[in-house]
Short mmCIF file of C-alpha atoms in Angstrom, two decimals:
data_model
loop_
_atom_site.label_atom_id
_atom_site.label_comp_id
_atom_site.label_asym_id
_atom_site.label_seq_id
_atom_site.Cartn_x
_atom_site.Cartn_y
_atom_site.Cartn_z
CA MET A 17 29.10 94.78 188.40
CA ARG A 18 25.74 94.11 190.07
CA ASP A 19 23.88 96.88 188.30
CA GLY A 20 26.45 97.10 185.48
CA ARG A 21 25.54 93.64 184.24
CA GLY A 22 25.55 93.41 180.50
CA GLN A 23 27.46 96.64 180.18
CA LEU A 24 30.91 96.28 178.71
CA SER A 25 33.34 98.32 180.73
CA THR A 26 34.22 101.56 178.92
CA PRO A 27 37.95 100.93 178.39
CA VAL A 28 37.24 97.55 176.74
CA ALA A 29 34.70 99.12 174.43
CA GLU A 30 37.19 101.85 173.57
CA ALA A 31 39.90 99.28 172.98
CA GLY A 32 37.61 97.40 170.62
CA LEU A 33 36.95 100.59 168.68
CA GLY A 34 40.67 101.31 168.65
CA VAL A 35 41.47 97.87 167.26
CA ILE A 36 38.88 98.30 164.53
CA LEU A 37 40.33 101.70 163.66
CA ILE A 38 43.86 100.37 163.52
CA PHE A 39 42.88 97.47 161.28
CA ALA A 40 40.97 99.83 159.03
CA VAL A 41 44.17 101.77 158.47
CA VAL A 42 46.24 98.61 158.08
CA SER A 43 43.86 97.09 155.54
CA THR A 44 44.40 100.08 153.28
CA PHE A 45 48.09 99.22 153.33
CA ALA A 46 47.49 95.54 152.70
CA LEU A 47 45.06 96.12 149.85
CA GLY A 48 46.28 99.48 148.68
CA VAL A 49 49.70 98.42 147.42
CA PRO A 50 48.75 97.27 143.94
CA ALA A 51 50.46 94.23 142.50
CA PRO A 52 52.85 95.36 139.77
CA ASP A 53 51.86 94.44 136.24
CA THR A 54 54.60 91.92 135.65
CA GLN A 55 52.90 90.05 132.79
CA GLN A 56 53.28 92.92 130.38
CA ALA A 57 57.06 93.14 130.67
CA GLN A 58 57.51 89.40 130.22
CA LEU A 59 55.19 89.32 127.19
CA ASP A 60 57.04 92.22 125.59
CA LEU A 61 60.29 90.31 126.09
CA TYR A 62 58.80 87.22 124.43
CA ALA A 63 57.66 89.28 121.46
CA GLU A 64 60.99 91.07 121.09
CA ASP A 65 62.94 87.83 121.37
CA THR A 66 60.92 86.06 118.69
CA ALA A 67 61.21 89.11 116.44
CA THR A 68 64.97 89.14 116.96
CA VAL A 69 65.30 85.45 116.24
CA LEU A 70 63.14 85.61 113.10
CA SER A 71 65.03 88.71 111.91
CA GLY A 72 68.21 86.68 112.07
CA GLU A 73 66.90 83.73 110.12
CA ALA A 74 67.59 83.24 106.46
CA PRO A 75 64.60 83.35 104.12
CA ARG A 76 63.41 80.27 102.32
CA HIS A 77 63.40 81.83 98.87
CA GLN A 78 64.58 85.41 98.53
CA ASP A 79 64.89 88.75 100.34
CA ALA A 80 67.06 89.52 103.32
CA THR A 81 65.36 87.69 106.16
CA ARG A 82 62.35 85.55 106.80
CA LEU A 83 60.34 88.53 107.99
CA THR A 84 61.12 90.57 104.88
CA GLU A 85 59.98 87.67 102.76
CA LEU A 86 56.73 87.47 104.70
CA ALA A 87 56.03 91.18 104.16
CA ARG A 88 56.93 91.29 100.48
CA SER A 89 53.62 90.63 98.76
CA GLU A 90 50.27 88.88 98.94
CA ASP A 91 51.67 85.83 97.21
CA ALA A 92 54.72 85.64 99.41
CA PHE A 93 52.54 85.97 102.49
CA GLU A 94 50.17 83.25 101.27
CA ARG A 95 53.11 80.97 100.67
CA GLU A 96 55.04 81.69 103.84
CA HIS A 97 52.53 82.41 106.56
CA GLU A 98 51.96 78.82 107.63
CA HIS A 99 55.67 78.31 107.91
CA ALA A 100 56.07 81.46 110.00
CA ASP A 101 53.20 80.26 112.15
CA ARG A 102 54.93 76.94 112.75
CA ARG A 103 58.21 78.65 113.51
CA LEU A 104 56.65 80.88 116.16
CA ASP A 105 54.97 77.83 117.66
CA GLU A 106 58.36 76.14 117.97
CA LEU A 107 60.03 79.17 119.52
CA LEU A 108 57.51 80.26 122.10
CA PRO A 109 56.64 78.35 125.29
CA ASP A 110 53.46 76.31 125.19
CA ASN A 111 51.46 78.71 127.36
CA VAL A 112 51.99 81.64 125.01
CA LEU A 113 49.81 82.30 121.97
CA TYR A 114 50.88 84.55 119.13
CA GLN A 115 49.99 86.29 115.90
CA ILE A 116 52.13 87.91 113.26
CA GLU A 117 50.78 90.82 111.24
CA THR A 118 51.99 92.25 107.96
CA ASP A 119 50.35 94.58 105.47
CA HIS A 120 49.05 91.51 103.66
CA GLY A 121 47.35 89.69 106.49
CA ILE A 122 47.63 88.13 109.90
CA ALA A 123 49.06 84.69 110.59
CA GLY A 124 48.67 82.81 113.83
CA MET A 125 45.78 83.03 116.21
CA GLU A 126 42.88 85.36 116.78
CA ARG A 127 43.76 87.73 119.59
CA PRO A 128 41.03 87.96 122.21
CA GLY A 129 40.17 91.43 123.47
CA GLY A 130 40.92 92.47 127.00
CA VAL A 131 43.90 90.26 127.65
CA PRO A 132 47.31 91.87 128.18
CA TYR A 133 49.61 91.31 125.24
CA GLY A 134 53.19 92.09 124.33
CA SER A 135 54.21 93.26 120.91
CA ALA A 136 57.29 93.94 118.86
CA THR A 137 57.47 95.62 115.47
CA VAL A 138 60.20 95.02 112.95
CA PRO A 139 60.44 97.46 110.06
CA THR A 140 61.24 95.86 106.73
CA GLU A 141 61.55 97.35 103.27
CA HIS A 142 58.06 96.12 102.39
CA GLY A 143 56.32 97.41 105.50
CA ASP A 144 56.22 96.68 109.20
CA VAL A 145 55.89 93.20 110.63
CA THR A 146 54.31 93.08 114.07
CA ILE A 147 54.45 90.11 116.41
CA ARG A 148 51.99 89.99 119.28
CA VAL A 149 51.99 87.41 122.07
CA TRP A 150 49.66 86.79 124.97
CA TYR A 151 49.11 84.14 127.60
CA ALA A 152 46.77 81.28 126.76
CA MET B 7 32.88 106.24 189.90
CA GLN B 8 31.13 108.15 192.74
CA GLY B 9 29.34 106.00 195.31
CA ASP B 10 30.52 102.78 193.75
CA SER B 11 32.18 99.96 195.61
CA PRO B 12 35.97 100.04 195.40
CA ALA B 13 35.90 96.79 193.43
CA ARG B 14 34.46 98.63 190.42
CA GLY B 15 37.58 100.72 190.07
CA GLN B 16 39.67 97.61 190.35
CA ALA B 17 37.68 95.89 187.63
CA ASN B 18 38.02 98.94 185.46
CA LEU B 19 41.76 98.95 186.05
CA VAL B 20 42.00 95.36 184.85
CA ALA B 21 39.84 96.19 181.86
CA LEU B 22 42.06 99.17 181.11
CA ALA B 23 45.17 97.03 181.27
CA VAL B 24 43.60 94.45 178.97
CA ALA B 25 42.55 97.21 176.60
CA VAL B 26 46.04 98.69 176.46
CA VAL B 27 47.56 95.27 175.81
CA VAL B 28 45.04 94.51 173.05
CA LEU B 29 45.55 97.89 171.42
CA THR B 30 49.32 97.58 171.53
CA ALA B 31 49.16 94.10 170.02
CA ALA B 32 46.83 95.29 167.28
CA LEU B 33 49.11 98.20 166.52
CA GLY B 34 52.13 95.91 166.38
CA VAL B 35 50.40 93.48 164.03
CA GLY B 36 49.21 96.38 161.88
CA LEU B 37 52.69 97.87 161.60
CA ALA B 38 54.13 94.48 160.69
CA ILE B 39 51.54 94.02 157.93
CA ALA B 40 52.14 97.52 156.54
CA ASP B 41 55.88 97.06 156.63
CA GLY B 42 55.57 93.71 154.89
CA ALA B 43 53.42 95.22 152.16
CA PHE B 44 55.99 97.92 151.44
CA GLY B 45 58.86 95.48 151.71
CA ASP B 46 57.24 93.06 149.24
CA ALA B 47 56.69 95.76 146.68
CA GLU B 48 60.23 97.01 146.91
CA ARG B 49 61.89 93.60 146.95
CA ASP B 50 59.93 92.38 143.97
CA ALA B 51 60.98 95.38 141.92
CA THR B 52 64.63 94.84 142.78
CA GLU B 53 64.46 91.14 141.96
CA ARG B 54 62.65 91.77 138.71
CA ALA B 55 65.04 94.47 137.57
CA THR B 56 68.06 92.35 138.45
CA ALA B 57 66.69 89.26 136.72
CA ALA B 58 65.71 91.25 133.62
CA SER B 59 69.09 92.91 133.31
CA LEU B 60 71.01 89.68 133.85
CA ALA B 61 68.85 87.91 131.26
CA GLU B 62 69.43 90.78 128.83
CA THR B 63 73.17 90.59 129.46
CA LEU B 64 73.21 86.87 128.74
CA VAL B 65 71.38 87.06 125.40
CA HIS B 66 73.17 90.21 124.24
CA PRO B 67 75.42 89.82 121.16
CA ASP B 68 78.47 90.67 123.28
CA SER B 69 77.67 88.09 125.93
CA SER B 70 80.15 85.33 126.62
CA LEU B 71 77.37 82.81 125.99
CA SER B 72 76.01 84.11 122.71
CA ALA B 73 76.96 83.77 119.09
CA ARG B 74 74.52 86.43 117.90
CA HIS B 75 71.65 88.30 119.46
CA ASN B 76 69.37 85.75 121.18
CA VAL B 77 71.44 82.88 119.82
CA LEU B 78 73.47 81.00 122.40
CA ASN B 79 76.54 79.00 121.61
CA ALA B 80 76.10 75.42 122.85
CA SER B 81 79.73 74.93 123.81
CA ALA B 82 79.83 78.21 125.76
CA VAL B 83 76.63 77.20 127.51
CA ALA B 84 78.15 73.85 128.44
CA GLN B 85 81.15 75.60 130.02
CA PHE B 86 79.03 78.09 131.95
CA GLU B 87 79.40 77.46 135.67
CA SER B 88 77.91 78.73 138.88
CA GLN B 89 80.97 80.75 139.78
CA ASP B 90 80.79 82.56 136.45
CA ILE B 91 77.69 84.34 137.70
CA ASP B 92 79.67 86.08 140.42
CA THR B 93 82.88 86.58 138.50
CA ARG B 94 81.45 87.87 135.23
CA HIS B 95 78.42 89.69 136.55
CA THR B 96 79.51 91.70 139.52
CA GLY B 97 76.96 93.15 141.87
CA LEU B 98 75.04 89.91 142.21
CA GLU B 99 76.89 88.72 145.32
CA ALA B 100 74.01 89.80 147.55
CA HIS B 101 71.43 87.85 145.56
CA ASP B 102 70.71 84.19 144.97
CA VAL B 103 70.66 83.64 141.23
CA THR B 104 69.71 80.59 139.15
CA VAL B 105 70.13 80.35 135.38
CA ARG B 106 68.20 77.58 133.63
CA LEU B 107 67.91 76.57 130.01
CA ASP B 108 64.78 74.51 129.33
CA ASP B 109 64.57 73.03 132.87
CA GLU B 110 68.27 72.24 132.88
CA THR B 111 70.06 74.24 135.57
CA LEU B 112 73.19 75.82 134.13
CA ALA B 113 74.34 77.74 137.17
CA THR B 114 73.05 78.60 140.60
CA THR B 115 74.37 80.58 143.55
CA GLY B 116 71.69 79.67 146.06
CA ASP B 117 68.10 78.72 146.66
CA THR B 118 65.79 80.79 144.47
CA THR B 119 62.43 79.08 144.99
CA ALA B 120 60.92 82.35 146.23
CA GLY B 121 62.53 84.46 143.54
CA THR B 122 61.32 86.32 140.47
CA THR B 123 61.84 84.72 137.08
CA ILE B 124 62.43 86.35 133.71
CA ARG B 125 62.24 84.13 130.64
CA ARG B 126 63.87 84.79 127.28
CA VAL B 127 63.31 82.94 124.02
CA VAL B 128 66.65 81.92 122.56
CA LEU B 129 68.13 79.63 119.97
CA VAL B 130 70.92 77.28 120.94
CA GLU B 131 73.43 76.84 118.16
CA GLU B 132 75.70 73.87 117.92
CA ARG B 133 78.38 73.31 115.31
CA GLN B 134 78.83 69.65 114.59
CA SER B 135 81.50 68.10 112.52
CA ALA B 136 80.50 66.18 109.40
CA THR B 137 82.70 64.50 106.86
CA ARG B 138 82.39 63.78 103.17
CA MET B 139 84.66 61.50 101.23
CA PRO B 140 83.55 62.17 97.71
CA GLY B 141 84.49 59.71 95.04
CA LEU B 142 85.95 62.10 92.51
CA SER B 143 86.21 59.72 89.65
CA GLY B 144 86.31 60.81 86.07
CA ALA B 145 88.41 63.24 84.22
CA GLY B 146 88.10 66.98 84.34
CA ASP B 147 88.00 68.97 87.51
CA PRO B 148 85.49 67.49 89.89
CA ALA B 149 83.36 69.75 92.03
CA VAL B 150 81.69 68.98 95.34
CA THR B 151 78.88 71.03 96.78
CA LEU B 152 78.58 70.73 100.53
CA PRO B 153 75.00 70.04 101.58
CA ARG B 154 74.99 72.41 104.55
CA ARG B 155 76.43 75.83 105.28
CA THR B 156 79.61 75.86 107.28
CA ASP B 157 82.04 78.47 108.59
CA ARG B 158 85.16 76.51 107.74
CA VAL B 159 86.30 73.48 105.80
CA VAL B 160 89.13 71.14 106.72
CA LEU B 161 90.51 69.44 103.61
CA THR B 162 92.71 66.41 103.92
CA LEU B 163 94.38 65.59 100.64
CA ASP B 164 96.14 62.30 100.20
CA PRO B 165 96.46 61.66 96.48
CA ASN B 166 98.28 58.74 94.87
CA ASP B 167 101.90 59.15 93.85
CA ASP B 168 101.01 59.65 90.20
CA THR B 169 98.33 62.25 90.90
CA THR B 170 98.93 65.87 91.78
CA VAL B 171 96.25 68.13 93.19
CA SER B 172 97.34 71.57 92.10
CA THR B 173 94.46 73.87 92.95
CA VAL B 174 91.46 73.91 95.24
CA ARG B 175 88.79 76.47 94.47
CA ILE B 176 85.92 77.34 96.74
CA ASP B 177 83.05 79.09 94.98
CA GLU B 178 85.26 79.80 91.96
CA ARG B 179 87.93 81.46 94.10
CA VAL B 180 91.34 79.87 94.39
CA GLU B 181 91.94 78.99 98.01
CA LEU B 182 94.88 76.58 97.78
CA HIS B 183 97.40 76.35 95.01
CA ASN B 184 100.67 74.52 94.62
CA GLU B 185 102.07 73.53 91.25
CA SER B 186 104.05 70.63 92.66
CA GLY B 187 101.03 69.23 94.45
CA LEU B 188 98.97 69.77 97.56
CA ALA B 189 98.87 67.24 100.35
CA GLY B 190 98.03 67.07 104.03
CA GLU B 191 95.49 68.97 106.05
CA HIS B 192 94.33 72.46 105.14
CA GLU B 193 91.79 74.55 106.96
CA VAL B 194 89.94 77.09 104.89
CA THR B 195 87.51 79.67 106.22
CA VAL B 196 84.41 80.02 104.07
CA SER B 197 81.35 82.22 104.16
CA PRO B 198 78.81 80.87 106.62
CA LEU B 199 76.01 82.56 104.67
CA GLU B 200 75.85 80.22 101.68
CA THR B 201 76.68 76.67 100.77
CA ALA B 202 80.19 76.18 99.49
CA THR B 203 81.19 74.44 96.27
CA LEU B 204 84.67 72.97 96.13
CA GLY B 205 86.40 72.62 92.81
CA ILE B 206 89.47 70.44 92.75
CA GLU B 207 92.01 70.53 89.94
CA ALA B 208 93.99 67.35 89.63
CA ASN B 209 96.04 65.90 86.81
CA GLY B 210 95.05 62.31 87.35
CA GLU B 211 92.64 59.99 89.08
CA LEU B 212 91.38 60.73 92.55
CA SER B 213 89.80 57.69 94.10
CA GLU B 214 87.43 57.73 97.00
CA GLY B 215 89.20 58.64 100.25
CA ASP B 216 91.94 60.63 98.59
CA VAL B 217 90.02 63.80 99.41
CA ARG B 218 88.44 64.07 102.83
CA ILE B 219 86.27 67.11 103.42
CA GLU B 220 85.32 67.93 106.97
CA TYR B 221 82.76 70.69 107.44
CA PHE B 222 80.88 72.07 110.41
CA PRO B 223 77.17 72.60 109.85
CA VAL B 224 75.11 74.41 112.46
CA ARG B 225 72.20 72.82 114.23
CA THR B 226 69.94 75.18 116.09
CA ARG B 227 67.15 74.38 118.50
CA SER B 228 64.88 76.80 120.26
CA ALA B 229 64.94 77.00 124.04
CA VAL B 230 63.81 79.20 126.90
CA LEU B 231 66.44 80.81 129.10
CA GLU B 232 65.17 81.38 132.64
CA VAL B 233 66.89 83.72 135.06
CA THR B 234 65.59 83.62 138.63
CA VAL B 235 66.76 86.11 141.25
CA ASP B 236 66.00 85.91 144.96
CA ALA B 237 67.12 89.14 146.59
#
């Protein structure tokens, strides 16, 4: 060690390199297993559930269900959309925002781009009604 | 090593031993981390699939809890117990499961704080009894329209001795008829899809309380059903 001062002994240096190598491999495992996209499935469930519930609700004036009434015409949509909006607000948890789209317009909130959203479409005799939900 | 003092080799031997120990430890830690990463991914998928399928089973129209799709029956929910999870939904014995409705725990088979939760939007439907005692004064055949939809009507008829109730119509259809007079309690099933109008044919005065109409309107509230599974 007299003239080897300052030199790390070879095995220790090799061990250090080995440790670095091992952790390089391990870090690919730790980082490389991607987190599953669990939000999407839950949001789709929310959308499907609200669509199911609204499909089962009686309309306020005519038609088969509340959703059919909403899709019937411009006038019907104008008259009913606030009510549908309120109903969705009651059904969904507070941290979930929503919109409901028919051929005559969109009720609810503006959907921001780039956020994951769940959707459910219910066919009615006057056209499709689509419910979309996303996290606030 | 040539020409060196013997102590050098000794020092190297110690260094080698230290190096082997360090490498082995690093390898062990690395394997544990990798194994944990794989295990997490797999466990989460199992939990999620189990929770999703149990939640789907509970809100399904054929479920023991539900009246219709996504509509739970309040009385069935009240009777739902922790042991029902294992007895009705086999294959969950290996998992800890908690079922909650709006923060109220309905059933639990263990601690699920580390579990995966699936939430479903449901309605909870409760049939409550309501009673009307219409004062059916006046001649003619009085009619009573019930204010809320109901699935059945329980009529209790108790007319005076000089009054005979011969016919009860519901929505223009004869439901009860007896020429010599109806009395006592009668349960009639009606359509739950529209409000019912009762027409009562009597040959005399019916004072208030002679006809007691009990009906069962539905009250629904929205709720969130949470199923948490800890595999």
